[in-house]
Tab-separated table of C-alpha atoms in Angstrom:
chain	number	residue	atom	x	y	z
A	30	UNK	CA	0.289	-11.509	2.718
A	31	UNK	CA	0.914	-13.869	-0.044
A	32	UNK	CA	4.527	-16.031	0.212
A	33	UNK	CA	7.106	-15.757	-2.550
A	34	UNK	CA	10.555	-17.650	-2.809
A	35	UNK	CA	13.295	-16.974	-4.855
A	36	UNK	CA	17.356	-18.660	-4.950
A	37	UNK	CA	20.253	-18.070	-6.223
A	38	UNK	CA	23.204	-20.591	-6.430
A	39	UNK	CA	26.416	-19.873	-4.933
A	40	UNK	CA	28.207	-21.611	-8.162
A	41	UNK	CA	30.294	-18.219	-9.162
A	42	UNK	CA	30.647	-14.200	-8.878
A	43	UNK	CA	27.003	-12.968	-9.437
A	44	UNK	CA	26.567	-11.657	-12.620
A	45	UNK	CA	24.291	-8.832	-14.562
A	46	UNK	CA	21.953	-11.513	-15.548
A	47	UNK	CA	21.441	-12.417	-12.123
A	48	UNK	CA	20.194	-8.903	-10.931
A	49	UNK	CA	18.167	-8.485	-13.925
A	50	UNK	CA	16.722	-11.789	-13.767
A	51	UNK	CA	16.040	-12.623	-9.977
A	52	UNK	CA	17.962	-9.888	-7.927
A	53	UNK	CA	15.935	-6.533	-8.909
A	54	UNK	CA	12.809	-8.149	-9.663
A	55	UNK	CA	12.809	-9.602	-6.388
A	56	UNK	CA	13.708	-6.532	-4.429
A	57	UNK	CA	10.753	-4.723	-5.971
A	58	UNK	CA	8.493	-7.737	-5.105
A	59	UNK	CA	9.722	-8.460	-1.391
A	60	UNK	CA	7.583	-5.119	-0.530
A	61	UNK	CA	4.473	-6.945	-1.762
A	62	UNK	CA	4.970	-10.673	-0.406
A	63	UNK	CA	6.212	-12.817	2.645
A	64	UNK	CA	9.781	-13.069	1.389
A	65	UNK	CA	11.909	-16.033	1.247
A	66	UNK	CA	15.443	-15.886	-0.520
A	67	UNK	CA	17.467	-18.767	-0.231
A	68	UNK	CA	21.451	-19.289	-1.090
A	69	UNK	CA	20.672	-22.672	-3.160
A	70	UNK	CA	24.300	-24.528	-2.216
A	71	UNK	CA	23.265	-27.940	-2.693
A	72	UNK	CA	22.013	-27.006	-6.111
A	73	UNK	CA	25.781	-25.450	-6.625
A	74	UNK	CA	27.039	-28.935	-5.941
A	75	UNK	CA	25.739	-30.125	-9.270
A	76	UNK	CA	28.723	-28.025	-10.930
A	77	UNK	CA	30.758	-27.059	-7.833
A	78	UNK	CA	33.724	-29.284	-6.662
A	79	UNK	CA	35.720	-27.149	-4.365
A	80	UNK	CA	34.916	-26.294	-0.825
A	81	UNK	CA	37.223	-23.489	-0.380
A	82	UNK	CA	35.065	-21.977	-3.079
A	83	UNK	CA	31.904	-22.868	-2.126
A	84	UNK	CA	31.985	-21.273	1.443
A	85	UNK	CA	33.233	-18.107	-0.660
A	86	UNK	CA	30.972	-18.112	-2.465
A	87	UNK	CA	28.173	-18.495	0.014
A	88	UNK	CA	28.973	-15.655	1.850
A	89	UNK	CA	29.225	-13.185	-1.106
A	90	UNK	CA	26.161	-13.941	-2.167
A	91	UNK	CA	24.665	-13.078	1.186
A	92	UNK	CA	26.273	-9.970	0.852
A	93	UNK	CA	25.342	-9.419	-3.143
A	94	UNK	CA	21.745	-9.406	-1.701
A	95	UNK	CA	22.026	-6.878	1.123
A	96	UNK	CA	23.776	-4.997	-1.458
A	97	UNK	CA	20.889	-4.931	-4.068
A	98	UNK	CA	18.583	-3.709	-1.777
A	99	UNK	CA	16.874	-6.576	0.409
A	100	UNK	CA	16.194	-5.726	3.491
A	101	UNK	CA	17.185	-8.978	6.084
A	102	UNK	CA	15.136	-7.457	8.344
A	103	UNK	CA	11.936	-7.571	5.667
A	104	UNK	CA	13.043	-10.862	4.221
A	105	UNK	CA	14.264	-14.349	5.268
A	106	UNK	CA	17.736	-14.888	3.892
A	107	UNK	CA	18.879	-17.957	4.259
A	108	UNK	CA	20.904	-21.317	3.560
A	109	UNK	CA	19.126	-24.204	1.610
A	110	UNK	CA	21.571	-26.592	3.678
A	111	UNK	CA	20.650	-25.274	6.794
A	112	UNK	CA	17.706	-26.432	6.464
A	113	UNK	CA	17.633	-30.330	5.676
A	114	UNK	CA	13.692	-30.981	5.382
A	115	UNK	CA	14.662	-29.458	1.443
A	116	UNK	CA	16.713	-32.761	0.434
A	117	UNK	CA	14.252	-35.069	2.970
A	118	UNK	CA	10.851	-33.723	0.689
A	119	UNK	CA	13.077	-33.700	-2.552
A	120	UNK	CA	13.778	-37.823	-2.080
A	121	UNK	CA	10.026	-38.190	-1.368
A	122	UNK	CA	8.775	-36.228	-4.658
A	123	UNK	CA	11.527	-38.158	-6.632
A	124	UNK	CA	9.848	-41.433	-4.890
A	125	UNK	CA	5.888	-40.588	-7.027
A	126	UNK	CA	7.429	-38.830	-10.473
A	127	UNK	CA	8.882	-40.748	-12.806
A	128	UNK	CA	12.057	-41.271	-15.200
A	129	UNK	CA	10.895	-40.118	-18.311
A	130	UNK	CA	8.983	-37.374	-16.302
A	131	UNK	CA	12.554	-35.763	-15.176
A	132	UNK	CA	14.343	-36.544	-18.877
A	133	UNK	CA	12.205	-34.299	-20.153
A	134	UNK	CA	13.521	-31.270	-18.263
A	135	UNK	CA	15.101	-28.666	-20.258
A	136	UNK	CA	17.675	-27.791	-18.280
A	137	UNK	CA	18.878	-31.306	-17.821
A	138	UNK	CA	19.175	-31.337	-21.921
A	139	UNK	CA	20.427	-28.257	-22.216
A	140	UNK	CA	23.758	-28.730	-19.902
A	141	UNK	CA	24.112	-32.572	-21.293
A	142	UNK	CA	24.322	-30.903	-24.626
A	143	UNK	CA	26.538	-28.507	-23.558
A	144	UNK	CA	28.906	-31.314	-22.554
A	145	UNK	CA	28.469	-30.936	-18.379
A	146	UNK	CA	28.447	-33.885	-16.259
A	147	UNK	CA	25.172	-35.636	-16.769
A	148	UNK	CA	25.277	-36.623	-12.343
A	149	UNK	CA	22.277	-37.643	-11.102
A	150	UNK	CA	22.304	-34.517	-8.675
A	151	UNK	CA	21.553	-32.421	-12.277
A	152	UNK	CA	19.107	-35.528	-13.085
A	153	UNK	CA	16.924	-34.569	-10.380
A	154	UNK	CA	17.315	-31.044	-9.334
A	155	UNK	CA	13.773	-30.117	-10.619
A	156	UNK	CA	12.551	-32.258	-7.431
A	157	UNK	CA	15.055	-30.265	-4.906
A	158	UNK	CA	13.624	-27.412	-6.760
A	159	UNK	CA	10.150	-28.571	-5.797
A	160	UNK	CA	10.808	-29.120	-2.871
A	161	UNK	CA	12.505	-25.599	-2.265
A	162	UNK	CA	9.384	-24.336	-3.502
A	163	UNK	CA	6.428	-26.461	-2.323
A	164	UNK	CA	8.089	-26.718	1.478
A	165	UNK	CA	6.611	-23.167	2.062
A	166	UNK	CA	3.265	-23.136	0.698
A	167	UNK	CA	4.754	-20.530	-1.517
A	168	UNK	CA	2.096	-18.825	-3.576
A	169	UNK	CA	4.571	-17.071	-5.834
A	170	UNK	CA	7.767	-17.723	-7.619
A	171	UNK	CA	9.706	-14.856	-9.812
A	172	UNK	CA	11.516	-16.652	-12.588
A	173	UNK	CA	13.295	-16.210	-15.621
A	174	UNK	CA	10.599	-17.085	-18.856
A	175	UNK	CA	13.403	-20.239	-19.762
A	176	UNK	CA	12.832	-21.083	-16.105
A	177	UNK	CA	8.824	-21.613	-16.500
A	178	UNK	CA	9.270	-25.454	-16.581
A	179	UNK	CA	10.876	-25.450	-12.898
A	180	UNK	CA	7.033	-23.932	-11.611
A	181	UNK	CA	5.358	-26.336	-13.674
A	182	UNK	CA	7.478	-29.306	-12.151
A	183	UNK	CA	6.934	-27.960	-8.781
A	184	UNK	CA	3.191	-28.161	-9.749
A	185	UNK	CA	3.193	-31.613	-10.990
A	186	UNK	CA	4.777	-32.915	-7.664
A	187	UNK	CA	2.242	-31.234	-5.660
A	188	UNK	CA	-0.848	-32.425	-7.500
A	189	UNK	CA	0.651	-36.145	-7.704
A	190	UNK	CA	1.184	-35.330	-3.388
A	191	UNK	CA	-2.265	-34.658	-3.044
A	192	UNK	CA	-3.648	-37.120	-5.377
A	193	UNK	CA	-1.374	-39.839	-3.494
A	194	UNK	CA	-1.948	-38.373	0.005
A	195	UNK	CA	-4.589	-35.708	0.113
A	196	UNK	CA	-4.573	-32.355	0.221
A	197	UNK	CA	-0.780	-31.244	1.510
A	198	UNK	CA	0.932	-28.495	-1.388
A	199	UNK	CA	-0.444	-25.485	-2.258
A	200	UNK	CA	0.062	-25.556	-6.065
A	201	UNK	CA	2.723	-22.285	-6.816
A	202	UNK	CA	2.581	-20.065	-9.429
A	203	UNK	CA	5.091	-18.182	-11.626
A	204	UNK	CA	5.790	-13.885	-11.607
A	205	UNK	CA	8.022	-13.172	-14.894
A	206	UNK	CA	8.979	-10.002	-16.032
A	207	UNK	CA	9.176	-10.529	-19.741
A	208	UNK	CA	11.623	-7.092	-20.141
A	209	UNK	CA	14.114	-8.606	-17.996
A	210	UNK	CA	13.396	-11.962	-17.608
A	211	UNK	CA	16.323	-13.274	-19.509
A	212	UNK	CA	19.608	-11.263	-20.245
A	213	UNK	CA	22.064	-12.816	-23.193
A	214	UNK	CA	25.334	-13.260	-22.304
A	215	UNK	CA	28.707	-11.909	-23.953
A	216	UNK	CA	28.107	-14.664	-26.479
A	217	UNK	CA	23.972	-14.010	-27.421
A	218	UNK	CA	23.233	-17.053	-25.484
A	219	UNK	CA	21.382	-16.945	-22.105
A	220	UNK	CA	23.973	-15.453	-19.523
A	221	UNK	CA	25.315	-18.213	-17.391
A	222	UNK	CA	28.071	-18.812	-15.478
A	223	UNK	CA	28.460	-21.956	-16.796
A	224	UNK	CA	29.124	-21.056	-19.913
A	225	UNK	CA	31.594	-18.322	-19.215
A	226	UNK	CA	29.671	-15.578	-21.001
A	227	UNK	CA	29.274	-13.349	-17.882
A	228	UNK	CA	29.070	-9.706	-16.714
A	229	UNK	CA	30.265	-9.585	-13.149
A	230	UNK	CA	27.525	-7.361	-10.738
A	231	UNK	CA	30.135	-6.814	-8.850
A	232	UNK	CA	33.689	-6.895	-10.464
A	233	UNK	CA	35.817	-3.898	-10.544
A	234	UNK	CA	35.389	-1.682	-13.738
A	235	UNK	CA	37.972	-3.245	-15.463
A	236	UNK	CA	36.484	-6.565	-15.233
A	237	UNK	CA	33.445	-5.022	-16.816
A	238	UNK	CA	35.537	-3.188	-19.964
A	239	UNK	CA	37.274	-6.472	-20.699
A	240	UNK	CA	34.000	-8.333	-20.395
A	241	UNK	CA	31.900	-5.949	-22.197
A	242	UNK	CA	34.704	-5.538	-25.139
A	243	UNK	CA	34.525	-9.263	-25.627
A	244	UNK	CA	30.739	-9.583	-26.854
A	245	UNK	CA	30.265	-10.704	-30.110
A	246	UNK	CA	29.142	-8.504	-32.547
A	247	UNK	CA	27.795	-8.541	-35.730
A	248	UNK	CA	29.578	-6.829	-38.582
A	249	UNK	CA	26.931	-6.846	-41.468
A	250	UNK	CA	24.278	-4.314	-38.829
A	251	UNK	CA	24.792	-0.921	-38.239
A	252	UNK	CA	23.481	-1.528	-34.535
A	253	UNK	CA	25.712	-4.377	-32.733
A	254	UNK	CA	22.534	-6.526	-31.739
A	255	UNK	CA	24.295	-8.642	-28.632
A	256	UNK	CA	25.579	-4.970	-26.858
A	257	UNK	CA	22.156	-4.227	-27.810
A	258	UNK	CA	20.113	-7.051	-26.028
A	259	UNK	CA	22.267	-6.156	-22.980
A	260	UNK	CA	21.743	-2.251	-23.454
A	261	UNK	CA	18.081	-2.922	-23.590
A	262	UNK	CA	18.187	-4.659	-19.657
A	263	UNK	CA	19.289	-1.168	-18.434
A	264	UNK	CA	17.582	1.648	-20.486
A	265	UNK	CA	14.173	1.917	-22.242
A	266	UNK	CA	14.081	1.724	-26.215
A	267	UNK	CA	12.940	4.981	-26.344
A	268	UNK	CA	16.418	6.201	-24.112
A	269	UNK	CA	18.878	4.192	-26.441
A	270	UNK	CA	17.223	5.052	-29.736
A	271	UNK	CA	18.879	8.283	-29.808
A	272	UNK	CA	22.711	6.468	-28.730
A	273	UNK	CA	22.380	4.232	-31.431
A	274	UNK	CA	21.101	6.060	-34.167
A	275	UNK	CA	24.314	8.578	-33.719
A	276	UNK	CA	26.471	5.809	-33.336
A	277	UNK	CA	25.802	3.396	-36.314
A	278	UNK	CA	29.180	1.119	-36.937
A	279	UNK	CA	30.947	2.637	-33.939
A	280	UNK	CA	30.878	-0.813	-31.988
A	281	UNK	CA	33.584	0.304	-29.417
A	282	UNK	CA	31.433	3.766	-28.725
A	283	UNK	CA	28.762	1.766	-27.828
A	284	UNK	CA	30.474	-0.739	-26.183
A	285	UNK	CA	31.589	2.065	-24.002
A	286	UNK	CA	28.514	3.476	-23.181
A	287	UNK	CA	26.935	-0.093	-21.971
A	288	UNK	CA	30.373	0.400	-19.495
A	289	UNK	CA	29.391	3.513	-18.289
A	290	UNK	CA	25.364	2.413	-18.367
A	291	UNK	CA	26.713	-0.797	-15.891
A	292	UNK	CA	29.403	1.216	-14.411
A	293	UNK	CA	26.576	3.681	-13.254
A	294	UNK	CA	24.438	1.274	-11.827
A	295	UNK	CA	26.849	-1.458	-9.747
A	296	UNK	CA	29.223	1.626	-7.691
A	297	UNK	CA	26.828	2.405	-5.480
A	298	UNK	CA	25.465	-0.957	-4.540
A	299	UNK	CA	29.656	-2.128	-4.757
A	300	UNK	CA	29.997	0.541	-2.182
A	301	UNK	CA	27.731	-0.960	0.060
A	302	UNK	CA	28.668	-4.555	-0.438
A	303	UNK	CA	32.267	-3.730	1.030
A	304	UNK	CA	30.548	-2.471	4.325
A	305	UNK	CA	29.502	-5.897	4.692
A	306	UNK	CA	31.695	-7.944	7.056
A	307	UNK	CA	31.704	-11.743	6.977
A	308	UNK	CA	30.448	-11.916	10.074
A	309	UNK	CA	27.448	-9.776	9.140
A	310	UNK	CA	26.620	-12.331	6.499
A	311	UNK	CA	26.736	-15.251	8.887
A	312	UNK	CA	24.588	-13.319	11.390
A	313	UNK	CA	21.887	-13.076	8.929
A	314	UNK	CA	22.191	-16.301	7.221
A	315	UNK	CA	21.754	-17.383	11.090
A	316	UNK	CA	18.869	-15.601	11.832
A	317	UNK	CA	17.037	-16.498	8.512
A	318	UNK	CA	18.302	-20.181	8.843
A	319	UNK	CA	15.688	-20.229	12.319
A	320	UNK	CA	12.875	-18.461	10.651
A	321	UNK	CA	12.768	-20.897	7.655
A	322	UNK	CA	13.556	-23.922	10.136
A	323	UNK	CA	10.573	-23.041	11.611
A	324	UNK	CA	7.974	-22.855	8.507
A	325	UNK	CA	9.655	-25.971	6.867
A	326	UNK	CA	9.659	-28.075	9.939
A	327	UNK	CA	6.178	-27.674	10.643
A	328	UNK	CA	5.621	-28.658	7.064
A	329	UNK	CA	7.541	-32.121	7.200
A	330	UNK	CA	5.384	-33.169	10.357
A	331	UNK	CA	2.770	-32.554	8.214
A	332	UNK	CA	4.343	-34.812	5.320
A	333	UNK	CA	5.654	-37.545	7.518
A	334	UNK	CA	2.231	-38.236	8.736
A	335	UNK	CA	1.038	-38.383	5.956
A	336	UNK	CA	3.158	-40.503	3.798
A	337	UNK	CA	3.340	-42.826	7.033
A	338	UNK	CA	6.788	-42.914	8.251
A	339	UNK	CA	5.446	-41.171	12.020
A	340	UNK	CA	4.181	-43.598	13.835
């Protein structure tokens, strides 16, 4: 079987975006591929200050994929921090690219244009992301479409490997699913938690009324095109033609139904998220953090030989 990857960081409460973007596609994937999902927390340390939090949020994130429908068993969940070889090939890809190579990353723009903290952990995160990627010989990696550049990054450091070293990285490629691939936030933007435009998967209903009844909508169309964009992640356009055609104006009706449409979708995966114990989340961060040990340490004896620090 071919190998796929896929992370999520532990940086805040998962939202819709994240299921629609890497959660569900993933889930229908792992069926098809060698599975690796990893909990990306030294990513999350690019934003993330607080430990307390962190450890949180680690854990329910373990427990947001169990509840989506991985299978632990199927899949190797783990820890990107439990297994250092990540940030030890991540300092040797950031030793062949160069500056202007990572300035031109689009994620790094976009947050320094946001305002964010311009650390040099954000700087070079496309080379941790490399490395997350090329440590496995990973053949596949589902992404949002705004997250193509990452793959083509993790490309670039494997061919200027090879070129420096010989033959070491299999170059990856992208899987996007261009219905789902990227789910606008509250705001019309991309959905991010860093720009506080969020769904929560896994809030109570309330939190999804107050966040749904906050997205902006535009009072010179009949059709409110933001609760639309989001509609669209859940039902077909053939299914919400109908709901919007009888509900032209009537924001708050449709505003209602995108509750119900969420509501409908989250309780029974909420349901089994609170049969998850902590413990139960360690225990199979545990067991995935040995499987991935495994695959990533036989990779580095690989590396170290060959960039010439073994000896």
């Amino acid at each position: 079987m071919k190998r796929l990857l896929t992370g999520l960081q532990p940086s805040g409460a998962l939202h819709i975006g994240n299921y629609f973007g890497a959660l569900k596609p993933f889930v229908e994937l792992s069926r098809e591929y060698e599975s690796f999902l990893m909990i990306a927390d030294y990513h999350a340390l690019t934003s993330l200050k607080d430990p307390a939090e962190l450890r949180a949020n680690i854990l329910n994130v373990a427990k947001d994929y169990i509840a989506a429908g991985i299978d632990p068993e199927g899949a190797v969940i783990f820890k990107q921090s439990d297994v250092p070889e990540h940030t030890e090939l991540a300092w040797i890809f950031e030793c062949l690219v160069t500056v202007p190579f990572l300035m031109q990353a689009h994620a790094y723009k976009d947050k320094v244009a946001k305002g964010l903290e311009a650390n040099a952990g954000l700087f070079a995160y496309p080379m941790l992301m490399a490395a997350d990627i090329l440590l496995y010989d990973t053949d596949v990696v589902p992404v949002g479409s705004d997250q193509r550049q990452h793959i083509e990054y993790a490309r670039e450091a494997a061919a200027k490997f090879n070129n420096a070293f010989g033959a070491t990285f299999k170059e990856p490629q992208e899987r996007i699913l261009e219905s789902v691939a990227v789910v606008p936030g509250t705001d019309g933007k991309k959905m991010s938690k860093s720009y506080g435009n969020t769904i929560p998967l896994f809030g109570t209903k309330d939190e999804t009324v107050k966040a749904v009844m906050s997205i902006v909508t535009d009072s010179s169309s009949d059709r409110p095109e933001n609760v639309y964009a989001i509609h669209r992640a859940l039902r077909s356009e053939v299914e919400l033609a109908p709901l919007y055609d009888a509900n032209k104006g009537k924001y708050k009706a449709l505003k209602d139904a995108l509750v119900e449409d969420i509501e409908a979708m989250v309780a029974p995966m909420r349901e089994k998220r609170d049969a998850i114990s902590d413990a139960d989340a360690k225990q199979i961060l545990g067991l995935g953090a040995e499987k991935a040990r495994a695959k990533a340490s036989a990779k580095m004896v690989e590396v170290r030989n060959k960039v010439g620090v073994s000896i």
